[in-house]
mmCIF file of N, CA and C in Angstrom:
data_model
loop_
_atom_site.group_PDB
_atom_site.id
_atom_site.type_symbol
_atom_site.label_atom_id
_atom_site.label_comp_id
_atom_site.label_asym_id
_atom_site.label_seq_id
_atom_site.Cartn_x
_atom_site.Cartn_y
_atom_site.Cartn_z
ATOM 1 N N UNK A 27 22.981 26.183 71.833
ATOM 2 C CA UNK A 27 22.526 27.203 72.742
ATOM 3 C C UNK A 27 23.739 27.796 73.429
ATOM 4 N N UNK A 28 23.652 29.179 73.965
ATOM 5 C CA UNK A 28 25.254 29.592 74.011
ATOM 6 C C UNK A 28 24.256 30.940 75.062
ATOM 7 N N UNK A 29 24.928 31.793 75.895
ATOM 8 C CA UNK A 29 24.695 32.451 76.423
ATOM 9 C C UNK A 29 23.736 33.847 75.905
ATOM 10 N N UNK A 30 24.944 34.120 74.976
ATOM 11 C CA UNK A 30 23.851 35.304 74.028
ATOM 12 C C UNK A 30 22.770 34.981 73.468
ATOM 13 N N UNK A 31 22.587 34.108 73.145
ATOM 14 C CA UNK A 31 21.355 33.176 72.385
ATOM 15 C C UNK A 31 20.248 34.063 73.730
ATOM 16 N N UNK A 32 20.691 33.059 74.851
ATOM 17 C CA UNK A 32 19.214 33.678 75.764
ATOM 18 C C UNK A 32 19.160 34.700 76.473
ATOM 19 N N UNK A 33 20.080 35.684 76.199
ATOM 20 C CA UNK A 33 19.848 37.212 76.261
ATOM 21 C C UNK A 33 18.614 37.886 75.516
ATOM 22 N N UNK A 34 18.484 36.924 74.628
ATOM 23 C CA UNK A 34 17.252 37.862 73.600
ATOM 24 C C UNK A 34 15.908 37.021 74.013
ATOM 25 N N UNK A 35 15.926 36.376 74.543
ATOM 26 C CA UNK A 35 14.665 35.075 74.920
ATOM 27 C C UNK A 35 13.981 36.273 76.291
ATOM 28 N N UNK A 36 13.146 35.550 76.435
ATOM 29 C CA UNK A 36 12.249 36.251 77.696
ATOM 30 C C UNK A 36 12.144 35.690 78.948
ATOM 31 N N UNK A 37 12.739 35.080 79.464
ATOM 32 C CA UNK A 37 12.810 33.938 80.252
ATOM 33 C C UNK A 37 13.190 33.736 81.955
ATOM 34 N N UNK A 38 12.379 33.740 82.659
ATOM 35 C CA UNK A 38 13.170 33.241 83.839
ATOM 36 C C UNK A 38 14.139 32.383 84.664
ATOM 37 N N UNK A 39 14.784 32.344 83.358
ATOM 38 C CA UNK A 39 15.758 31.425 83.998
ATOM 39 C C UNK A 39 17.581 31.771 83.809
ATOM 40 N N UNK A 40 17.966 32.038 84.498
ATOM 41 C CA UNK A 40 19.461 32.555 84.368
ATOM 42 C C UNK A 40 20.327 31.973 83.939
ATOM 43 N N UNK A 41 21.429 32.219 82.939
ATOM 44 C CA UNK A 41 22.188 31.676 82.363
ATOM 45 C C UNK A 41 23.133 30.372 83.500
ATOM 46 N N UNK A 42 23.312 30.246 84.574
ATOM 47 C CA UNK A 42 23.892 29.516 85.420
ATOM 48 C C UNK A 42 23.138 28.387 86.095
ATOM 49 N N UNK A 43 21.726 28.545 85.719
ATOM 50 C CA UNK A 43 20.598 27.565 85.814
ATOM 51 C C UNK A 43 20.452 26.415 84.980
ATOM 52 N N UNK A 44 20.382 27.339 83.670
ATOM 53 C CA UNK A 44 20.640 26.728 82.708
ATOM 54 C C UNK A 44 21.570 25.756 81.733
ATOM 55 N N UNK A 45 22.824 26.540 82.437
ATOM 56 C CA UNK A 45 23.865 25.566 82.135
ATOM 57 C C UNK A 45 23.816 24.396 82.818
ATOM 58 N N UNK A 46 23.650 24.386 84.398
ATOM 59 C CA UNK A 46 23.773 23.496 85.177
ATOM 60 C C UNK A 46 22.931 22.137 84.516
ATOM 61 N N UNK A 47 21.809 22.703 83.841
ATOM 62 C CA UNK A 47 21.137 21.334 83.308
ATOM 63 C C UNK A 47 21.457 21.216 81.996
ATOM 64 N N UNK A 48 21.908 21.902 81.165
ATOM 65 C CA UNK A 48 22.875 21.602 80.053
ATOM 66 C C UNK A 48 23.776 20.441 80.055
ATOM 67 N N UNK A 49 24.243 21.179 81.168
ATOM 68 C CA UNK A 49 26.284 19.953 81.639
ATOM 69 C C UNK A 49 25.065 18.866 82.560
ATOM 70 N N UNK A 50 24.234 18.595 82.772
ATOM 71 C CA UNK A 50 23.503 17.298 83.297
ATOM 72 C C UNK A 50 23.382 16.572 82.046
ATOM 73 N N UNK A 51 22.856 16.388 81.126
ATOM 74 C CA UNK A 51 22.549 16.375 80.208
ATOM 75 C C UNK A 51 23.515 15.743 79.189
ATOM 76 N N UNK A 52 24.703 16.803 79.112
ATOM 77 C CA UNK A 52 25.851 16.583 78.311
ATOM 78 C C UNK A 52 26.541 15.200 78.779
ATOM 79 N N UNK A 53 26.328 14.975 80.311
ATOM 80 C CA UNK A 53 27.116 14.005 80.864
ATOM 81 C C UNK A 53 26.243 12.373 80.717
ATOM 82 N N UNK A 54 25.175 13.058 80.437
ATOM 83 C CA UNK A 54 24.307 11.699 80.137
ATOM 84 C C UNK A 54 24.481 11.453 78.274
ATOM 85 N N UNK A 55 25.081 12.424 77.990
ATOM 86 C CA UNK A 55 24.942 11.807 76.324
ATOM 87 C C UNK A 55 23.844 12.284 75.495
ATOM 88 N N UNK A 56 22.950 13.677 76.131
ATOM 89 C CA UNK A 56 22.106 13.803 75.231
ATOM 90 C C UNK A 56 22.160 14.815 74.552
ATOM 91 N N UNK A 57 23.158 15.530 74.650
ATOM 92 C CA UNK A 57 23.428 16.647 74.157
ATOM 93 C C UNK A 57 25.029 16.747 74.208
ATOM 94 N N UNK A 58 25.836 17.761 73.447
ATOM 95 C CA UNK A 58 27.203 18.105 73.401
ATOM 96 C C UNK A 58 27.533 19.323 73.723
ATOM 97 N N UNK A 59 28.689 19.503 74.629
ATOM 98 C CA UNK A 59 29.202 20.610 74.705
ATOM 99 C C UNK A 59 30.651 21.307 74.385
ATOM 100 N N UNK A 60 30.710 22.132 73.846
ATOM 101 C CA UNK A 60 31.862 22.379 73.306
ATOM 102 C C UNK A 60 31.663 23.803 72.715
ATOM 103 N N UNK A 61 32.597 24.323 71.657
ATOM 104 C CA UNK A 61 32.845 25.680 71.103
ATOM 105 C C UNK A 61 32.080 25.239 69.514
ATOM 106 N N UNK A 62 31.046 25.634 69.198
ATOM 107 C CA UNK A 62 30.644 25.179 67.907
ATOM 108 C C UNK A 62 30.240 26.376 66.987
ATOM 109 N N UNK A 63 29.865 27.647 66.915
ATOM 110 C CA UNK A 63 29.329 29.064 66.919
ATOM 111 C C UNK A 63 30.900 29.728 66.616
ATOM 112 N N UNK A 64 31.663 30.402 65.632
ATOM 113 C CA UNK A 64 33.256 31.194 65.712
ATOM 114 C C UNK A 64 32.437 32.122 66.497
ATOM 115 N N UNK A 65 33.318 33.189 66.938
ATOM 116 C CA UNK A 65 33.026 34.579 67.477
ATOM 117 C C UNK A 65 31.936 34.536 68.823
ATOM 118 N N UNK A 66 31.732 33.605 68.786
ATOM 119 C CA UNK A 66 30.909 33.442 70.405
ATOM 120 C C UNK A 66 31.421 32.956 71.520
ATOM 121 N N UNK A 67 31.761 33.857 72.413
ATOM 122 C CA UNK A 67 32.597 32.803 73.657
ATOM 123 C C UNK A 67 32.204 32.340 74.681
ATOM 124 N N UNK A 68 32.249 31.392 75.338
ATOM 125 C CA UNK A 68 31.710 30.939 76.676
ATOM 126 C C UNK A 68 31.032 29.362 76.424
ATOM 127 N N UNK A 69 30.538 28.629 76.834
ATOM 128 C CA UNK A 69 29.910 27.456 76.918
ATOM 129 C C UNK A 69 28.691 27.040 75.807
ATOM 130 N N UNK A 70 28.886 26.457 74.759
ATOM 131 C CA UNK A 70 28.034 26.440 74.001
ATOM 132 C C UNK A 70 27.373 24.740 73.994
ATOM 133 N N UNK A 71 26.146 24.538 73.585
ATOM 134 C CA UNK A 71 25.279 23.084 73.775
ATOM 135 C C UNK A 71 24.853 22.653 72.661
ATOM 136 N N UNK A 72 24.733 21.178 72.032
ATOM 137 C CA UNK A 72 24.180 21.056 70.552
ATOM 138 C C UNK A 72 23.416 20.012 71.052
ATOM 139 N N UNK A 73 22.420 19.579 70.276
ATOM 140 C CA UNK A 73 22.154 18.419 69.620
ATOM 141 C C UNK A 73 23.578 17.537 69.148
ATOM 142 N N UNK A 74 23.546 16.072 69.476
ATOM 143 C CA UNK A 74 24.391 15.082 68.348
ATOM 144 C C UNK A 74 24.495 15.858 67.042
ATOM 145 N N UNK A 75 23.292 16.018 66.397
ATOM 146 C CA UNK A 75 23.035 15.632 64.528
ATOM 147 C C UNK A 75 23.164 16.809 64.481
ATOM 148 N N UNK A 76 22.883 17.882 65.041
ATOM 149 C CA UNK A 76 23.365 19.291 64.923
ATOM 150 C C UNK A 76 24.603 19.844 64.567
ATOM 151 N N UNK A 77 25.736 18.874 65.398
ATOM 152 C CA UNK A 77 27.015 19.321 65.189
ATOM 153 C C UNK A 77 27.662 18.741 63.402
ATOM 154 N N UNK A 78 26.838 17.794 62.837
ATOM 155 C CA UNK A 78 27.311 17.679 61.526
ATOM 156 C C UNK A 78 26.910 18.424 60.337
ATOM 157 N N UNK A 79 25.789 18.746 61.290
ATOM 158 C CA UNK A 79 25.338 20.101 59.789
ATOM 159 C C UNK A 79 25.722 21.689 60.100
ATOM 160 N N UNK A 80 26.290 21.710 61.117
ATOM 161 C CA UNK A 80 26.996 22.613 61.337
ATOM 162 C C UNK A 80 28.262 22.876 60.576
ATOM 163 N N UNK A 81 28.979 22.052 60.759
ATOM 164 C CA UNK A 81 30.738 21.762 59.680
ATOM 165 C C UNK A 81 29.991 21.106 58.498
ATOM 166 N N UNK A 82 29.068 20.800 57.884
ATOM 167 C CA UNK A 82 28.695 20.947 56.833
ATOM 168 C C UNK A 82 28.468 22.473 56.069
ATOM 169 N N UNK A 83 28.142 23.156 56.913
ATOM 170 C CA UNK A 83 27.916 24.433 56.312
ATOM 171 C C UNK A 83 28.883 25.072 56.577
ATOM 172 N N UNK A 84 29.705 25.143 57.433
ATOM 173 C CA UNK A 84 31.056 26.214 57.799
ATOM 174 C C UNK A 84 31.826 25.949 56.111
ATOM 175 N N UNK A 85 31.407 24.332 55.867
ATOM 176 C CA UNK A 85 32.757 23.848 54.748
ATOM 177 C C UNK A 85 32.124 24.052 53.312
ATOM 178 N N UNK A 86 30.987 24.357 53.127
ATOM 179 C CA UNK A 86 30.054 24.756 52.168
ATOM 180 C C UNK A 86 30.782 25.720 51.408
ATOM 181 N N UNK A 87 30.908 25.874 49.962
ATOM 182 C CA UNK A 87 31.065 26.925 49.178
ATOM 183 C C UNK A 87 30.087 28.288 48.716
ATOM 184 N N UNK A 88 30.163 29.081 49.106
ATOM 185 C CA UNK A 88 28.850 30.495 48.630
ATOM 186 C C UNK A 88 28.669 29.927 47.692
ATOM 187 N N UNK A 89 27.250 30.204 47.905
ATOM 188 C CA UNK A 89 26.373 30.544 46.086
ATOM 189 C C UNK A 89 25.652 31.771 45.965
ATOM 190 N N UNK A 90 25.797 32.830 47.200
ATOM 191 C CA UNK A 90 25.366 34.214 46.627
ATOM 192 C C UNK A 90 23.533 33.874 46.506
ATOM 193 N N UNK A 91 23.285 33.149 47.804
ATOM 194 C CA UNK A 91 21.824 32.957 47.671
ATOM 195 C C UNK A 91 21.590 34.239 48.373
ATOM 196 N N UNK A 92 19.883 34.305 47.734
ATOM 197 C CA UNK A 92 19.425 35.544 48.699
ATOM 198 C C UNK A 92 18.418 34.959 49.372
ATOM 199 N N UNK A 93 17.327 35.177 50.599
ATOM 200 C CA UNK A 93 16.797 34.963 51.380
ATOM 201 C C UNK A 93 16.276 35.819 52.059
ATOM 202 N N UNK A 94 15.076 36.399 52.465
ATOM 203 C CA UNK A 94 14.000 37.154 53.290
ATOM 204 C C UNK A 94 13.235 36.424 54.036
ATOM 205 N N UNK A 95 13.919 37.325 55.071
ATOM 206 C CA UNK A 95 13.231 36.689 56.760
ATOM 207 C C UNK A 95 12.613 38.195 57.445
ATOM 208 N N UNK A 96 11.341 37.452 58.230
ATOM 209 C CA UNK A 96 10.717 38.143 58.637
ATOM 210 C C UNK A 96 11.755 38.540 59.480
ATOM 211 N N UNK A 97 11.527 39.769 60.632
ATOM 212 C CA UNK A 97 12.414 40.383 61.707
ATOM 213 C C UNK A 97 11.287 39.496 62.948
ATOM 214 N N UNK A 98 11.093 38.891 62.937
ATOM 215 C CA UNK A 98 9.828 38.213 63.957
ATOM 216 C C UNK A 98 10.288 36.559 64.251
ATOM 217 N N UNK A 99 10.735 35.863 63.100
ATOM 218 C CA UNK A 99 11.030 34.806 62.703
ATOM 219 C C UNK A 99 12.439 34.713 63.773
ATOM 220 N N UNK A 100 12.473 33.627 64.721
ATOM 221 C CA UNK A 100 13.510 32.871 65.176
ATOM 222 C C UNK A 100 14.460 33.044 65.021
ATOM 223 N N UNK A 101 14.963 32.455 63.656
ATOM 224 C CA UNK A 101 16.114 32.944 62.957
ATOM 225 C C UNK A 101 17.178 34.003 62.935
ATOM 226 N N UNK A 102 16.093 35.343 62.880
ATOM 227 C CA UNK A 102 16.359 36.619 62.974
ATOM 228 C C UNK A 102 17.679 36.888 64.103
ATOM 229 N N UNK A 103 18.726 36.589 63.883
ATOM 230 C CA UNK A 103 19.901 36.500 65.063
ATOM 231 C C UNK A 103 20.982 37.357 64.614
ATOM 232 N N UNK A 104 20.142 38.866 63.571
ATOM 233 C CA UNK A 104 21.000 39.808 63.704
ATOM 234 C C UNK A 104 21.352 40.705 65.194
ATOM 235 N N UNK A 105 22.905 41.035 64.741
ATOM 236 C CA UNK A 105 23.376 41.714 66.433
ATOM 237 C C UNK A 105 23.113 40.834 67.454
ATOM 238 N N UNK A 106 22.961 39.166 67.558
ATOM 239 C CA UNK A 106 23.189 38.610 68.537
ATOM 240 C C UNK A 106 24.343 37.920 67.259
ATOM 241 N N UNK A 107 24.706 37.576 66.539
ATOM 242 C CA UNK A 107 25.310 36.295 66.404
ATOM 243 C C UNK A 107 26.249 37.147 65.235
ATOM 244 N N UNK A 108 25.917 38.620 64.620
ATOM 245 C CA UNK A 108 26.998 39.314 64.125
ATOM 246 C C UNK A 108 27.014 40.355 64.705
ATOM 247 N N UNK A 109 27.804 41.408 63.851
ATOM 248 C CA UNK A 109 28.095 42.758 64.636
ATOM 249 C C UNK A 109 27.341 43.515 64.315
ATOM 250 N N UNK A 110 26.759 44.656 64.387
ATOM 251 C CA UNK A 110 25.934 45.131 64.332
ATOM 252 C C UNK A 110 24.708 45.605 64.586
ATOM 253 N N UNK A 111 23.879 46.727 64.818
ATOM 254 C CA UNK A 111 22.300 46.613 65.795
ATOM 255 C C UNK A 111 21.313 45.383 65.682
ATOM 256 N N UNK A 112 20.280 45.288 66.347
ATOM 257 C CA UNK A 112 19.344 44.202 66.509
ATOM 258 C C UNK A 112 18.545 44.784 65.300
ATOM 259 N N UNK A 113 17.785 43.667 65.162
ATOM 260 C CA UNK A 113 16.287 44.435 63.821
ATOM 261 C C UNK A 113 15.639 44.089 64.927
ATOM 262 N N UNK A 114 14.537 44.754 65.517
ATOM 263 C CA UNK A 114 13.377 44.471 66.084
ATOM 264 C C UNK A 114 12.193 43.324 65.559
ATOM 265 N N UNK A 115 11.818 42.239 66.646
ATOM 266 C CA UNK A 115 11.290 41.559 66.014
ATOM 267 C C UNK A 115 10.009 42.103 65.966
ATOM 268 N N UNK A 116 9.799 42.337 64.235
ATOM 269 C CA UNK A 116 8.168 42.869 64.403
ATOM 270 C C UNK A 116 7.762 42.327 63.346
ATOM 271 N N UNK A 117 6.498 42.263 62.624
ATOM 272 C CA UNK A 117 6.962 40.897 61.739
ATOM 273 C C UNK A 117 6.461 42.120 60.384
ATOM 274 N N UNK A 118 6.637 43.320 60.516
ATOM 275 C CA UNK A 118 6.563 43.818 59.306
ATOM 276 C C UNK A 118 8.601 44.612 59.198
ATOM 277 N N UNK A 119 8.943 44.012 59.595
ATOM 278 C CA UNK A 119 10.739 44.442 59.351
ATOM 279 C C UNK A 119 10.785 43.198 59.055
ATOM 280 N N UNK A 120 12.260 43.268 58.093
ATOM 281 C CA UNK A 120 12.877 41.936 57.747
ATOM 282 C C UNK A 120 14.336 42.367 57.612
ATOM 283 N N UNK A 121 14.955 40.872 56.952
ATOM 284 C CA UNK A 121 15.776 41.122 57.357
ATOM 285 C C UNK A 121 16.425 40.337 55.656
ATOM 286 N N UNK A 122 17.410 40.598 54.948
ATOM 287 C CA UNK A 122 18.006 39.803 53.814
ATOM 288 C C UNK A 122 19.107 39.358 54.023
ATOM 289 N N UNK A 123 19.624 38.105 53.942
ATOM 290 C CA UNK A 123 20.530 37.520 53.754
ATOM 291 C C UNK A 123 21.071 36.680 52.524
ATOM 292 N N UNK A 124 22.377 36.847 52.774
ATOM 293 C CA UNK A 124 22.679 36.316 51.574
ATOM 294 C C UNK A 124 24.058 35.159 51.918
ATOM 295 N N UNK A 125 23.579 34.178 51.577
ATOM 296 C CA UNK A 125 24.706 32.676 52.306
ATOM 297 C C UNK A 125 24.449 32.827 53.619
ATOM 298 N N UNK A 126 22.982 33.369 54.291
ATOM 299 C CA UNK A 126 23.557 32.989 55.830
ATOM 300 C C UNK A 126 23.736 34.104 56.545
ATOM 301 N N UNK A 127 24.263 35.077 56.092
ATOM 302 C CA UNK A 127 24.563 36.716 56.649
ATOM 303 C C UNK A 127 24.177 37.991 56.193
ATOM 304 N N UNK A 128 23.634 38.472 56.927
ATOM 305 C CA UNK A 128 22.840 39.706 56.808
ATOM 306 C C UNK A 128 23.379 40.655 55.990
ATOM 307 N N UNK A 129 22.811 41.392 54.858
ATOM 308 C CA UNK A 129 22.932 42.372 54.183
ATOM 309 C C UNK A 129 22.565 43.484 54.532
ATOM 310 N N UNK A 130 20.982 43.370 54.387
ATOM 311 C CA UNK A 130 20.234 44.540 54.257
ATOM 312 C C UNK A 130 19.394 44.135 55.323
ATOM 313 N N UNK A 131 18.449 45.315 56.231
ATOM 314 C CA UNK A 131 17.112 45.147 56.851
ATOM 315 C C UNK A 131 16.020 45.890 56.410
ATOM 316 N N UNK A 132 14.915 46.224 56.526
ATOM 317 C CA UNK A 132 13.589 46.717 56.094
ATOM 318 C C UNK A 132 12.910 47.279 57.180
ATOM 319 N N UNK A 133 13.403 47.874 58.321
ATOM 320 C CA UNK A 133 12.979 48.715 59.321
ATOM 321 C C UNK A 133 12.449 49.641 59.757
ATOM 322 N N UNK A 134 10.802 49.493 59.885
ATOM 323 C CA UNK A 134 10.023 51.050 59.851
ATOM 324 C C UNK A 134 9.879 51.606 58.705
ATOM 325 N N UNK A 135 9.831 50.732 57.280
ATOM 326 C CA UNK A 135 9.503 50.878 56.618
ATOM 327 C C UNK A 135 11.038 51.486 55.392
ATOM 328 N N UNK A 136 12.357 51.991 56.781
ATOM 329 C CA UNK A 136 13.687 52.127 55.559
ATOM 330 C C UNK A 136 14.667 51.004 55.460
ATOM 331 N N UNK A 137 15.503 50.936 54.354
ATOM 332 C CA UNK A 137 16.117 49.587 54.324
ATOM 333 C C UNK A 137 17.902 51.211 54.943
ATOM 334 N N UNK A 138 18.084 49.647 55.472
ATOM 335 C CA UNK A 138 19.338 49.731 56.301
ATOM 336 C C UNK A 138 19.989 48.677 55.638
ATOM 337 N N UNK A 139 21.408 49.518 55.279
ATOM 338 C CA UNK A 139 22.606 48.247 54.917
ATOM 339 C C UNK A 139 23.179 47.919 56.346
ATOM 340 N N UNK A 140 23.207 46.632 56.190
ATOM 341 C CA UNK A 140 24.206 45.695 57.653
ATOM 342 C C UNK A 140 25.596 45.651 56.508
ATOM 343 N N UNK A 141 25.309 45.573 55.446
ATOM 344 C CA UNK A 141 26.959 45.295 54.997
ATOM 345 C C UNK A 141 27.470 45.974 54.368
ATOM 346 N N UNK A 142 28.582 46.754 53.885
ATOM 347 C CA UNK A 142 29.160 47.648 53.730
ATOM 348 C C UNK A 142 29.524 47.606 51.579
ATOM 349 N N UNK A 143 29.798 46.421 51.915
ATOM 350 C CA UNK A 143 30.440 45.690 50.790
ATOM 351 C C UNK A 143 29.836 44.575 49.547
ATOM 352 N N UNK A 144 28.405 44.986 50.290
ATOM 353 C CA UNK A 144 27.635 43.838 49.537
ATOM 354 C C UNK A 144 27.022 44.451 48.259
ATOM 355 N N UNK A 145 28.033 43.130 47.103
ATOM 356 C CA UNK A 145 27.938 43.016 45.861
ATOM 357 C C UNK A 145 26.489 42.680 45.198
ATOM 358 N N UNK A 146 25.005 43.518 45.449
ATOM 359 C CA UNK A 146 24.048 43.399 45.375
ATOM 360 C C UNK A 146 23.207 44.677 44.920
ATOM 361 N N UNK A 147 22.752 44.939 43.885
ATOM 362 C CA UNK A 147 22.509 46.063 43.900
ATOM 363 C C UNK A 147 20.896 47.013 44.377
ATOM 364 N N UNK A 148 21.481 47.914 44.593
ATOM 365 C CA UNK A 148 20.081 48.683 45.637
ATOM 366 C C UNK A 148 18.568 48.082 45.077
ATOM 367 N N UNK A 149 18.790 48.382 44.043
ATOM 368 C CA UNK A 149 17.096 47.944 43.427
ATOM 369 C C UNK A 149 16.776 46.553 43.586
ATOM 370 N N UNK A 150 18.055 45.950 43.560
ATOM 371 C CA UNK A 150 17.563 44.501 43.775
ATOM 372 C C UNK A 150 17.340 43.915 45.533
ATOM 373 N N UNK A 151 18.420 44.860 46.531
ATOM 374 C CA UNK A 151 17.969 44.975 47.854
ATOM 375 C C UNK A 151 16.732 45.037 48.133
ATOM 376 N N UNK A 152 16.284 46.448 47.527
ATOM 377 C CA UNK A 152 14.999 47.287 48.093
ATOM 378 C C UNK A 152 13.826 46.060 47.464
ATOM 379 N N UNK A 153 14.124 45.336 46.355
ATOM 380 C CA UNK A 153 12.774 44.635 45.844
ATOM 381 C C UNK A 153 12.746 43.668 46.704
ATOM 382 N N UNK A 154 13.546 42.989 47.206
ATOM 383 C CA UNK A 154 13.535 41.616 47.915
ATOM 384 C C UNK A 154 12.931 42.023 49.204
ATOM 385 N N UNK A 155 13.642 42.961 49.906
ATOM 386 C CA UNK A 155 13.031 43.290 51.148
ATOM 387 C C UNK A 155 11.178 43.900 51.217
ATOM 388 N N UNK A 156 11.008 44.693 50.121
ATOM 389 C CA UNK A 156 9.708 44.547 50.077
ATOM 390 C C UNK A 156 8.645 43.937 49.551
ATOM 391 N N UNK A 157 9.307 43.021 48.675
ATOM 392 C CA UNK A 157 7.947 41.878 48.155
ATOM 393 C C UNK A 157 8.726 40.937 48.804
ATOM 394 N N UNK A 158 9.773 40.436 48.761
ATOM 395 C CA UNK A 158 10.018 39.264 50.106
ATOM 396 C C UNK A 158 10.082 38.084 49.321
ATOM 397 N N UNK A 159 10.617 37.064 49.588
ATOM 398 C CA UNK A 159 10.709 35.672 49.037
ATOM 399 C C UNK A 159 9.625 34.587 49.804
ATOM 400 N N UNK A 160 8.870 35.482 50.322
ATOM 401 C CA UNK A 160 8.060 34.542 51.373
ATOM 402 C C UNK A 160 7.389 33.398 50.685
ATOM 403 N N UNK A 161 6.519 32.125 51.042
ATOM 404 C CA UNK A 161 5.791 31.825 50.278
ATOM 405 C C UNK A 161 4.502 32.290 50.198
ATOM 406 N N UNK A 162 3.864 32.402 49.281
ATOM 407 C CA UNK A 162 2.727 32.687 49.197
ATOM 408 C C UNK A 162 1.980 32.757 50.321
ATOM 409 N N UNK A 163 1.838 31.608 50.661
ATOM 410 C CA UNK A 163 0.762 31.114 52.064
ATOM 411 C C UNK A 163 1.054 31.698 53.699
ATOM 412 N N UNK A 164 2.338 32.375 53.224
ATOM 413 C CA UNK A 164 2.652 33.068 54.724
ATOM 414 C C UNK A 164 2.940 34.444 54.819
ATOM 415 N N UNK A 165 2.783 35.053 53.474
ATOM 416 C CA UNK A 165 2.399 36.347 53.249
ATOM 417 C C UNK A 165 1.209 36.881 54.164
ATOM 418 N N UNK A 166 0.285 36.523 54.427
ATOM 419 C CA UNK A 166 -0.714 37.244 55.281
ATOM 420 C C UNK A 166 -0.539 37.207 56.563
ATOM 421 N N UNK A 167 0.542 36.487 57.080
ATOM 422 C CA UNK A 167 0.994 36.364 58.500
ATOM 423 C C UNK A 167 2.078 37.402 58.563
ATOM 424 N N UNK A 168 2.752 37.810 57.607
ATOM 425 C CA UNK A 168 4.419 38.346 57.777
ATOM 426 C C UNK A 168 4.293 39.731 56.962
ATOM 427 N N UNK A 169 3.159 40.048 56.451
ATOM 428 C CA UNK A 169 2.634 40.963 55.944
ATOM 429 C C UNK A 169 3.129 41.316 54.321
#
């Protein structure tokens, strides 16, 4: 958990509130604090078991996976956690990634490139974002 994180949350509670019971917490051992997130600055909080699958994946080799996420879905931490605009969480936008980082979005019905450079081609963008990798069973929720 890191500051920008709860910029996008809805919440009454202020980032200096929050920390305060963070660093309670941290000092009891139930949580860690440190820099764990590149490109995010300021006070960040983990889980223990969190921080190993974290440098598990930083140290991970691409495999050029692809992946469709709703724009509604949690996850969805475009323009908080890279550069670039937010996708609105609505759960008929999505969002494609590929290893983890955003490519393409599906917004209002047009796809938007997030990446400039991505070795993916349009038809295969535009299909993923509109039939989606969802599973079956959560197609009628995510549309």
């Amino acid at each position: 958990m890191f500051r920008r994180l709860l910029e996008r949350e809805s919440l009454d509670v202020s980032w200096y509130e929050l920390g305060r019971v963070y660093r309670r917490l941290e000092a009891r051992g139930e949580i860690r604090g440190g820099h764990f997130v590149g490109g995010v600055s300021g006070e960040q909080f983990a889980l223990p078991e969190a921080i190993g699958l974290l440098r598990s994946v930083r140290k991970a080799a691409s495999k050029g996976e692809l992946v469709v996420l709703s724009a509604a879905d949690p996850l969805n931490l475009v323009g908080v956690l890279t550069p670039g605009p937010r996708i609105p969480s609505i759960a008929t936008n999505r969002v494609l990634l590929r290893d983890g980082l955003p490519i393409a979005a599906l917004e209002a019905g047009q796809i938007i490139q997030l990446e400039n450079e991505a070795d993916v081609a349009d038809g295969m963008i535009a299909n993923a974002l509109k039939v989606g990798k969802m599973p079956a069973a959560l197609r009628p929720y995510y549309g």
